[in-house]
Every structure is written in structure tokens, then in C-alpha cells.
PDB file of C-alpha atoms in Angstrom:
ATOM      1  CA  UNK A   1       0.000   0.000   0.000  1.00  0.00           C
ATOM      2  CA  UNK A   2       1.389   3.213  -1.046  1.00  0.00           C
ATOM      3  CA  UNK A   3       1.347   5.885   2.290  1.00  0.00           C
ATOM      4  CA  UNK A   4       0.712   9.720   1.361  1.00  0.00           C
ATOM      5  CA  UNK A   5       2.338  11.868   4.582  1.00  0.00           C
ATOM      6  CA  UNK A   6       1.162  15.385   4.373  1.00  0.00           C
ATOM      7  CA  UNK A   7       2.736  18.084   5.458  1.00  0.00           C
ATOM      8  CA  UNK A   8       3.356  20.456   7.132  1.00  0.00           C
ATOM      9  CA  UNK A   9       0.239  19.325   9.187  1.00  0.00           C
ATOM     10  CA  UNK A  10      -1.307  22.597  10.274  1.00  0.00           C
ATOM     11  CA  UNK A  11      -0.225  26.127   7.933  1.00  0.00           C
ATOM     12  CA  UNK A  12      -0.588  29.173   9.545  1.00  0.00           C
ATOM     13  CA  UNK A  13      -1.012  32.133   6.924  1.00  0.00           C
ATOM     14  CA  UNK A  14      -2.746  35.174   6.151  1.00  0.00           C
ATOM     15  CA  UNK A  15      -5.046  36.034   3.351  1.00  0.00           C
ATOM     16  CA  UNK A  16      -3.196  37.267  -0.060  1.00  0.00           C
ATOM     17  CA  UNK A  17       0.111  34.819   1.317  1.00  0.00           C
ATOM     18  CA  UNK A  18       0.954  31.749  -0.884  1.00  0.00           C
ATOM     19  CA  UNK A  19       0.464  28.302   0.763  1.00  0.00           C
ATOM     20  CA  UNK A  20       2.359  25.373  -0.738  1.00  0.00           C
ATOM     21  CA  UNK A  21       1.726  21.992   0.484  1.00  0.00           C
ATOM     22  CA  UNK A  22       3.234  18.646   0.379  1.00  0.00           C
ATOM     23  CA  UNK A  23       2.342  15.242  -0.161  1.00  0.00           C
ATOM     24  CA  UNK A  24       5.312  12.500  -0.273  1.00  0.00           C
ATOM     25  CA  UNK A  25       4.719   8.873  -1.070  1.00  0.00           C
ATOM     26  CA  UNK A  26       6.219   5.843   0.071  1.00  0.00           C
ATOM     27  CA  UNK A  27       7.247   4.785  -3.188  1.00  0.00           C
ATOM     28  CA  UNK A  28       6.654   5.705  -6.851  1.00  0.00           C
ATOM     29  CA  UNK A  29       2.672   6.737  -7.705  1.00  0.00           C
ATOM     30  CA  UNK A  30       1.953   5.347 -11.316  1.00  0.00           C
ATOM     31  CA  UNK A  31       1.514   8.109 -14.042  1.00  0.00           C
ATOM     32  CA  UNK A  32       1.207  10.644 -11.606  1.00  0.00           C
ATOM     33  CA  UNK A  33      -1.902   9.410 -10.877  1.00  0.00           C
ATOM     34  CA  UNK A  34      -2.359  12.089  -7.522  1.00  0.00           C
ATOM     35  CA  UNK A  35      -5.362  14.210  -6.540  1.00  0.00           C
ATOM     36  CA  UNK A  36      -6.287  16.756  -4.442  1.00  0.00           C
ATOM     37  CA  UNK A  37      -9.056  17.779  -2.653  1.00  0.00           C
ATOM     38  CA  UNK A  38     -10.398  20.333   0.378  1.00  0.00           C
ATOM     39  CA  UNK A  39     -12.354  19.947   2.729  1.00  0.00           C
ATOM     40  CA  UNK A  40     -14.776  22.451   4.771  1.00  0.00           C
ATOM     41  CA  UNK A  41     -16.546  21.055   8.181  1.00  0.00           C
ATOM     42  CA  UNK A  42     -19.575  19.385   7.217  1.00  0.00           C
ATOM     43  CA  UNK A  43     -18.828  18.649   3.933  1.00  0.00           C
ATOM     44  CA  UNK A  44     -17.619  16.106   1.413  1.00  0.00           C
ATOM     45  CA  UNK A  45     -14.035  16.923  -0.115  1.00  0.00           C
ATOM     46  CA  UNK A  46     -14.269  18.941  -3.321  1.00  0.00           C
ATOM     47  CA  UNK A  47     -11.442  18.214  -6.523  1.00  0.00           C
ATOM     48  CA  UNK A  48      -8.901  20.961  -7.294  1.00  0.00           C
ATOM     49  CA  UNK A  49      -6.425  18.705  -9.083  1.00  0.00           C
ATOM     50  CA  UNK A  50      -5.978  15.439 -10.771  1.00  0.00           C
ATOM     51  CA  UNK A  51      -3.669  13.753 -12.206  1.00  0.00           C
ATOM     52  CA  UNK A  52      -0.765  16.065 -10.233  1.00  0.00           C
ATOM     53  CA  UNK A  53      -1.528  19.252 -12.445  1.00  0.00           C
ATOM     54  CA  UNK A  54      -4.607  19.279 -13.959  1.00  0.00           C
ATOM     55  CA  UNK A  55      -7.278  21.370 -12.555  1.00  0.00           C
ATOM     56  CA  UNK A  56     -10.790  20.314 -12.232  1.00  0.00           C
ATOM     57  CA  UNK A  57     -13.548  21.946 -13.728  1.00  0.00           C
ATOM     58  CA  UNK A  58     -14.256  25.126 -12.433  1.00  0.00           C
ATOM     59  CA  UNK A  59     -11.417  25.440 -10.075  1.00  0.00           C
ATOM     60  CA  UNK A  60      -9.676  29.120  -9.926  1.00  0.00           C
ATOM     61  CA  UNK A  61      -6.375  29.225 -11.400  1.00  0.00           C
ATOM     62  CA  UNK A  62      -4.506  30.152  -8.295  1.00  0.00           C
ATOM     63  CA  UNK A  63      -4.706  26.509  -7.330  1.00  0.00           C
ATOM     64  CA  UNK A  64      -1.625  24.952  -9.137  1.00  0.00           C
ATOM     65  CA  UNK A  65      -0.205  21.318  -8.425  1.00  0.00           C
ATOM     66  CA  UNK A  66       3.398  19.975  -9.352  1.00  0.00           C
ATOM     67  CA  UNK A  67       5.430  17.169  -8.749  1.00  0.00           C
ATOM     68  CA  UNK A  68       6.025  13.533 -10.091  1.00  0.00           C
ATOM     69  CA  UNK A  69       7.392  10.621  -8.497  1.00  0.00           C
ATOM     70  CA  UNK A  70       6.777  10.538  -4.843  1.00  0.00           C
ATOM     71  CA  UNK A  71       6.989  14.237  -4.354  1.00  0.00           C
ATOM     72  CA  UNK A  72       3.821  16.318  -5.049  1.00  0.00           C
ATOM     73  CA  UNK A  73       2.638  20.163  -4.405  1.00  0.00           C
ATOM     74  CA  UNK A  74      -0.364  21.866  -4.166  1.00  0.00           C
ATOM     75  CA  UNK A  75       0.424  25.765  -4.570  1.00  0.00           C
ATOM     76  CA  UNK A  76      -1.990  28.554  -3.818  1.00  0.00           C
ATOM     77  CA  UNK A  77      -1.211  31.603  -5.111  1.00  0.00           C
ATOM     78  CA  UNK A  78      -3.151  34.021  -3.261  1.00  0.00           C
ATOM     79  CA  UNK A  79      -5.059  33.214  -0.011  1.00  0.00           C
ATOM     80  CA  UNK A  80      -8.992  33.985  -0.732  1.00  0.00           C
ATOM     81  CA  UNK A  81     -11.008  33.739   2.782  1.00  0.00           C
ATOM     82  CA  UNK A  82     -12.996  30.683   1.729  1.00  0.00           C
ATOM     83  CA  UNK A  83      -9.415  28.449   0.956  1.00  0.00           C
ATOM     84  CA  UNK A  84      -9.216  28.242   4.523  1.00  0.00           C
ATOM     85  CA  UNK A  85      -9.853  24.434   5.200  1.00  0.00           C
ATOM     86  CA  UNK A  86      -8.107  21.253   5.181  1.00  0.00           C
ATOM     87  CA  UNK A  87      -6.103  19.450   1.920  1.00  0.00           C
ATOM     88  CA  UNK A  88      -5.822  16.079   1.195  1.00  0.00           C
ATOM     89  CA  UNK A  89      -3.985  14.547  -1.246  1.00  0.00           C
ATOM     90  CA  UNK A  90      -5.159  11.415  -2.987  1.00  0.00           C
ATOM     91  CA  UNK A  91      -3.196   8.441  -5.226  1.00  0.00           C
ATOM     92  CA  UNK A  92      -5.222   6.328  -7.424  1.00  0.00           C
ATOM     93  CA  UNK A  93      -2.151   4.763  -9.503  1.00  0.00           C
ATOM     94  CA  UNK A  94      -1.777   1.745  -6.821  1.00  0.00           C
ATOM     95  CA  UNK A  95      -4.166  -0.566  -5.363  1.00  0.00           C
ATOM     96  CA  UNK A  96      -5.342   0.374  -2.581  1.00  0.00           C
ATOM     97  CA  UNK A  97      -6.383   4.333  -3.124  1.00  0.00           C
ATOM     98  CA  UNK A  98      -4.892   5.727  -0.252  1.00  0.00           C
ATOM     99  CA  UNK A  99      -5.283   9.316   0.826  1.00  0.00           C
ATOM    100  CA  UNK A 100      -3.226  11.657   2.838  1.00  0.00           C
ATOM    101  CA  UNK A 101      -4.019  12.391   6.597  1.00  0.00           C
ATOM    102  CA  UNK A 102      -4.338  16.195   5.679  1.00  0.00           C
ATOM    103  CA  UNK A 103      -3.056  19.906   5.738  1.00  0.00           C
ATOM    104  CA  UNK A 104      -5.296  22.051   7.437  1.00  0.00           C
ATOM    105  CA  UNK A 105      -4.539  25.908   6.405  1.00  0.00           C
ATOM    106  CA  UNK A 106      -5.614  28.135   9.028  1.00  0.00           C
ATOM    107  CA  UNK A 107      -5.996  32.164   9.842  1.00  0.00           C
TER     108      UNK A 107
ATOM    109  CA  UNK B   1     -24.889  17.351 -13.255  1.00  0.00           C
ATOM    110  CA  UNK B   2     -24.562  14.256 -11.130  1.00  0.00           C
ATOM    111  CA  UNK B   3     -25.868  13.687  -8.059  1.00  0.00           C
ATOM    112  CA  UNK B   4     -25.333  11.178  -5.427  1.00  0.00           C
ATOM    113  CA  UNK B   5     -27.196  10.549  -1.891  1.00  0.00           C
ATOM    114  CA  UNK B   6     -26.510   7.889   0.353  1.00  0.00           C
ATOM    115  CA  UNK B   7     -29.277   6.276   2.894  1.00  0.00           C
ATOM    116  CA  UNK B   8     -29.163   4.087   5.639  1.00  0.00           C
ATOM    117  CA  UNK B   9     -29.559   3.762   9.184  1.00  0.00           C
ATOM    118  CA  UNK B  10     -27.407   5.692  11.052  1.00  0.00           C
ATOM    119  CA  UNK B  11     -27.006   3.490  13.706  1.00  0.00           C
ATOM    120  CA  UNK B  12     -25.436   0.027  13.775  1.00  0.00           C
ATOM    121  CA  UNK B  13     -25.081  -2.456  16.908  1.00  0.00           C
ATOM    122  CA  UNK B  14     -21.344  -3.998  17.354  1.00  0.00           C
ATOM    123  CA  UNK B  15     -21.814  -7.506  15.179  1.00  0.00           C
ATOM    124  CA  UNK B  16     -24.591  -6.573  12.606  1.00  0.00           C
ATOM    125  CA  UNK B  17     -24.281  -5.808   9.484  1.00  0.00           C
ATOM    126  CA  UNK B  18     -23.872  -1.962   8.297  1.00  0.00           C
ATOM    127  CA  UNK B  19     -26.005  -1.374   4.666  1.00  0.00           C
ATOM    128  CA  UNK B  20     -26.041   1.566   2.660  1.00  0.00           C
ATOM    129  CA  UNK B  21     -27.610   2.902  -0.675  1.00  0.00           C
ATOM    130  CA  UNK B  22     -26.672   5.320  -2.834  1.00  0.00           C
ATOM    131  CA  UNK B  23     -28.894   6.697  -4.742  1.00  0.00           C
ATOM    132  CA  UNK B  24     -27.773   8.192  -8.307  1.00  0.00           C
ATOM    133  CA  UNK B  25     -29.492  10.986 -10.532  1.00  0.00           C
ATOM    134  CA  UNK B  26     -28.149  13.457 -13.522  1.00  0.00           C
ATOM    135  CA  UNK B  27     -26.141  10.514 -15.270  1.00  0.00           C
ATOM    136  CA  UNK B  28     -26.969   6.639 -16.170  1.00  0.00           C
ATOM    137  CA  UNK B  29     -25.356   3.981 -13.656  1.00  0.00           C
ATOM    138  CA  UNK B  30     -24.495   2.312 -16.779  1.00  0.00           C
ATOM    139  CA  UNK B  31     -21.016   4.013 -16.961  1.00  0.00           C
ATOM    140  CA  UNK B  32     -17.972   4.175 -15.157  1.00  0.00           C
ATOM    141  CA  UNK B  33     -16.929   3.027 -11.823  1.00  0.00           C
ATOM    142  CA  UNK B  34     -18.964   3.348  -8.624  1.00  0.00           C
ATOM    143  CA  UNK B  35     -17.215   4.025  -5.262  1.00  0.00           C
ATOM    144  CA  UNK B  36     -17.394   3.757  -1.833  1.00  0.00           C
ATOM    145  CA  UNK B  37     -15.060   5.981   1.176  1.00  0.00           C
ATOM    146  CA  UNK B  38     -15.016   6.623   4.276  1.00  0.00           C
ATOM    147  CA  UNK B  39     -13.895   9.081   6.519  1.00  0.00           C
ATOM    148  CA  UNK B  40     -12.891   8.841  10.402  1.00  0.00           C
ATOM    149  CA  UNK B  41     -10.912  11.380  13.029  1.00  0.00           C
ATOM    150  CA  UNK B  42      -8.565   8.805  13.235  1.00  0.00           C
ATOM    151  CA  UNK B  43      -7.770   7.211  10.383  1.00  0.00           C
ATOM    152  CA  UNK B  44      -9.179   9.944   7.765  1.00  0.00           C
ATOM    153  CA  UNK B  45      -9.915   9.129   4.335  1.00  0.00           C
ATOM    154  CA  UNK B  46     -10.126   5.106   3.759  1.00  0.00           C
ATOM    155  CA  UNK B  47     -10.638   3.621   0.170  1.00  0.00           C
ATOM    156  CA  UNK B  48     -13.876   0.709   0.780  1.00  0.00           C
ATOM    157  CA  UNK B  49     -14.022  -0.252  -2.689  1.00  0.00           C
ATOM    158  CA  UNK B  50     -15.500   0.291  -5.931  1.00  0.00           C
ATOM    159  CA  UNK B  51     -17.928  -2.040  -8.411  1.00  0.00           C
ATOM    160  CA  UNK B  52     -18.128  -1.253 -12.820  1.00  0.00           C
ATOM    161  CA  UNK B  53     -21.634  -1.375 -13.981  1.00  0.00           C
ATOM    162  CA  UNK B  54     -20.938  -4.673 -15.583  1.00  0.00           C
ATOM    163  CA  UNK B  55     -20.703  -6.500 -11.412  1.00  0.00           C
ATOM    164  CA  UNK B  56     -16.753  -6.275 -11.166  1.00  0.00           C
ATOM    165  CA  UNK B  57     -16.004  -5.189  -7.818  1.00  0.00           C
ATOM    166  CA  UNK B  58     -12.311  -4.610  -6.231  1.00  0.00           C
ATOM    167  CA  UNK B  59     -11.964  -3.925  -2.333  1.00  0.00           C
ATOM    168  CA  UNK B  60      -9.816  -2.864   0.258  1.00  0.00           C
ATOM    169  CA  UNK B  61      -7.637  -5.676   1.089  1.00  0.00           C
ATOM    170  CA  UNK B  62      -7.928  -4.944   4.985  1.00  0.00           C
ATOM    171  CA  UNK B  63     -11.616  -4.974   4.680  1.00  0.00           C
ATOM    172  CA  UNK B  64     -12.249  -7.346   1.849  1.00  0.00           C
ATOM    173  CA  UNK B  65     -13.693 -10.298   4.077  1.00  0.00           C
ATOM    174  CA  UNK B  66     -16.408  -8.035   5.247  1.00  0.00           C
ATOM    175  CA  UNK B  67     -17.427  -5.804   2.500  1.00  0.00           C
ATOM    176  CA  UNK B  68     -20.099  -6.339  -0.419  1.00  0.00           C
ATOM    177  CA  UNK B  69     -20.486  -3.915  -2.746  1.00  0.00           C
ATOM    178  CA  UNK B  70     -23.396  -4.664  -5.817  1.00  0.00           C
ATOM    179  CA  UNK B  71     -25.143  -2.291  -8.188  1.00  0.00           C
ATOM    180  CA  UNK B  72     -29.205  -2.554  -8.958  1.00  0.00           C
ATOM    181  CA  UNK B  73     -28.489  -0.862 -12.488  1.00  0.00           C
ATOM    182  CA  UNK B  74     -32.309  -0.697 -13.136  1.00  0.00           C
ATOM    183  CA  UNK B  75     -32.635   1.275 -10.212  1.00  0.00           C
ATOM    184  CA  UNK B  76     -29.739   3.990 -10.595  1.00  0.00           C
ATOM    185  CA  UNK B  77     -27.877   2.501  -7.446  1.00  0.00           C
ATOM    186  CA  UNK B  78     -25.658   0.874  -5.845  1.00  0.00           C
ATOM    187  CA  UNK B  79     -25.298  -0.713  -2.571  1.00  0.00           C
ATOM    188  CA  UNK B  80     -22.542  -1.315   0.259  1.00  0.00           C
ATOM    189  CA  UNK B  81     -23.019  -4.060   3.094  1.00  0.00           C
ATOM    190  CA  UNK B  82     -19.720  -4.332   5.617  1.00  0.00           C
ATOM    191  CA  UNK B  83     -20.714  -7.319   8.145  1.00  0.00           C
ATOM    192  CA  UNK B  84     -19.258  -7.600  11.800  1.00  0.00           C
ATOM    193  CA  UNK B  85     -19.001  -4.288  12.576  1.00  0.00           C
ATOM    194  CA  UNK B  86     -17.133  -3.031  15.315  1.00  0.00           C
ATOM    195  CA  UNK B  87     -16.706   0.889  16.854  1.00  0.00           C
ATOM    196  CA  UNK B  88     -13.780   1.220  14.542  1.00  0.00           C
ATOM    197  CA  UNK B  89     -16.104   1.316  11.897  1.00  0.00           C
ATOM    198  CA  UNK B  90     -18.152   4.316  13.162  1.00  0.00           C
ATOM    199  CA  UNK B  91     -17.209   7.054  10.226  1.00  0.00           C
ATOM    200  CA  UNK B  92     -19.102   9.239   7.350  1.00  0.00           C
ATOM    201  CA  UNK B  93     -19.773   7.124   4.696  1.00  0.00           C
ATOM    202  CA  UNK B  94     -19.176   8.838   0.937  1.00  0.00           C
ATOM    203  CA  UNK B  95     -20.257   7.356  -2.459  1.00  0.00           C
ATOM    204  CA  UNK B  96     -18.507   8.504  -5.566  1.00  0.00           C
ATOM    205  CA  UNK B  97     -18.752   8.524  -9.141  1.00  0.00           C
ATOM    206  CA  UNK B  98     -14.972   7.034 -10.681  1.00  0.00           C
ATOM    207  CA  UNK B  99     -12.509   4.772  -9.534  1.00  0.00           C
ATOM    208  CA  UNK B 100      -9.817   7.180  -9.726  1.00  0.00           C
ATOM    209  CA  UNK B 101     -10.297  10.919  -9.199  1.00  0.00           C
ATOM    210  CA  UNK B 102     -13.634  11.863  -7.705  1.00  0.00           C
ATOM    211  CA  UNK B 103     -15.331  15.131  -9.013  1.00  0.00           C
ATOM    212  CA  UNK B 104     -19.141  14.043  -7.728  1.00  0.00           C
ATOM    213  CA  UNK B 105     -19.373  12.939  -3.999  1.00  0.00           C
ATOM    214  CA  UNK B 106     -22.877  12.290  -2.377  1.00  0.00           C
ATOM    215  CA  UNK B 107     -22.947  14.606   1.113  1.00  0.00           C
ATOM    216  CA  UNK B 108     -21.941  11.654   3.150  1.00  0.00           C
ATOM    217  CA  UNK B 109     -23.943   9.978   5.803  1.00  0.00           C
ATOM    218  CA  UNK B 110     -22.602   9.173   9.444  1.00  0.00           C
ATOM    219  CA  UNK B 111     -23.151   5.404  10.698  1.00  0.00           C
ATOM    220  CA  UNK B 112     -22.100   4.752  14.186  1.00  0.00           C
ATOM    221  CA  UNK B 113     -21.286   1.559  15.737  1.00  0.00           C
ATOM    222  CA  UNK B 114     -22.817   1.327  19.301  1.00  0.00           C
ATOM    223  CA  UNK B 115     -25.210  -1.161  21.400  1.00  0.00           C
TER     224      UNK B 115
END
């Protein structure tokens, strides 16, 4: 089984500052096969980003994601007030799908 | 636009069996892969398993021995049944449209374990 460690695991930062957040695997992820998603309370998680770059429909283009291999970043470019919530990252290349235990971004 | 809604009981006694349905509108079950996660404090996000319209079904090899997953494709929906349930499987329970990357999720639905 392929483990996804997040980190760091909580991000302190202000509206308008850039956030970058990172997933590392345990070994190789298969065509960059990695996804990311947020989270509010309450809610389901919500795509940003498949397959380690591609944004999903809909999704503002200050959400960027990098990386191949075992090393994978979600960038935000800007801080809007409603980004404020937790990431997880997500790799669907290896059986099981495993997900990341989270990056919560805070005020 | 697809939607997804699961239903169940929300409560399950230590033992039983845990079923769930989710219910699909917007786009035929006759496509794609059909998912099932779940989500816990502890643990977080956990892969269940997924079925293909056609009956295949793959699972999570630690919960393989307890989990059914079918489809009812004249219905729109597909099912979940875990058996022997303990507290460690209290969690919200997600359905999902893929077998990869997710873009539709139903809202989730929280099943707890407890006599």
C-alpha cells in the first residue's frame, strides 16, 4: 500500500500569502496518478487537481499542483477567505487508493 | 450534473451488518466506476471499494472479508453491506462517481457503531 504523509500538518497564513503543500509517497505513484481535494466542516471533499496538475472543472487558477514521483505540491497563489480548510492529497495509480491524513490551512 | 445521496440507518449495533444505498441521478449507472469511502478522526480518508456497472467489484484488502459492494443498475444505485461491525467502523460514509479521481461525492452519511 502506497502511504501519502502530508505536510506540514497545520499552515498558519494570512489572506493574499501563498500556501504550498506537500504530499510525499512511500514509493513511486503510477503516471502521476495524484489528486487533491479540500475539505470544509460538514462537507464532502471537493477536486482541485488530478492527475498532479490538472485542474478540475471550475477550479480558480490560483490553485496549481506539481510534482512527479513521490513528491507532489499543491500551490496557492493568493489566499482567498474561503481556501481556509483542510487538503488532502489522494493516489489512485496503486491498489489500494490511499489518501493523505491532511493539511489544514488556518488564519 | 450528477448527483449522489446515500441512505441508511445511522445506527449500527457492534456484530450486525452496516447497509447503505446510494442513490444516483443526472447521469446513467451504466457508466464508469462506482465508489465507496469513508472518513474517520482517526484514520481519515479510507478507500472501501468500488464495483463497474458490468458487477466487477475490487476492495480494500484490509476490509475485503467483510465488504459487499453490488449495483441494482435498473434502479440507478448501488449498494454497500460491511458485516461484523465493530466501533472502529463508526465514520461518514461517501459514495462517488470514478474509480480514480472523484469530481461528484454524495454529502456523506454518518453510521455509528454502538449497542
Amino acid at each position: 500500500e502506497i502511504v501519502l504523509t502530508q505536510s506540514p500538518g497545520t499552515l498558519s497564513l494570512s489572506p493574499g500569502e501563498r500556501a504550498t503543500l506537500s504530499c510525499r509517497a512511500s514509493q513511486s505513484v503510477n503516471s502521476n496518478s495524484l489528486a487533491w481535494y479540500v475539505q470544509k466542516v460538514g462537507q464532502a471533499p471537493r477536486l482541485l487537481i488530478y492527475d498532479a496538475s490538472t485542474r478540475a472543472t471550475g477550479i480558480p487558477d490560483r490553485f496549481s499542483g506539481s510534482g512527479s514521483g513521490t513528491d507532489f505540491t499543491l500551490t496557492i497563489s493568493g489566499l482567498e477567505p474561503e481556501d481556509f480548510a483542510v487538503y488532502y492529497c489522494q493516489q489512485y495509480g496503486g491498489s489500494p487508493v490511499t489518501f493523505g491524513l491532511g493539511t489544514k490551512v488556518e488564519i | 450534473q450528477v448527483q449522489l445521496q446515500e441512505s441508511g440507518p445511522g445506527l449500527v449495533k457492534p456484530s450486525e451488518t452496516l447497509s447503505l444505498t446510494c442513490t444516483v441521478s443526472g447521469r446513467s449507472i451504466t457508466s464508469n466506476y462506482w465508489t465507496w469511502h469513508r472518513q474517520t478522526p482517526g484514520k481519515g480518508l479510507e478507500w472501501i471499494g468500488n464495483i463497474h456497472y458490468s458487477g466487477r467489484t475490487n476492495y480494500n484488502p484490509s476490509l475485503k472479508s467483510r465488504v459487499t459492494i453490488f449495483i441494482d443498475t435498473s434502479k440507478t444505485r448501488f449498494s454497500l453491506k460491511l458485516s461484523s461491525v465493530t466501533a472502529a467502523d463508526t465514520a461518514v460514509y461517501y459514495c462517488v462517481r470514478g474509480d480514480g479521481w472523484h469530481l461528484y461525492w454524495g454529502q456523506g452519511t454518518l453510521v455509528t457503531v454502538s449497542s
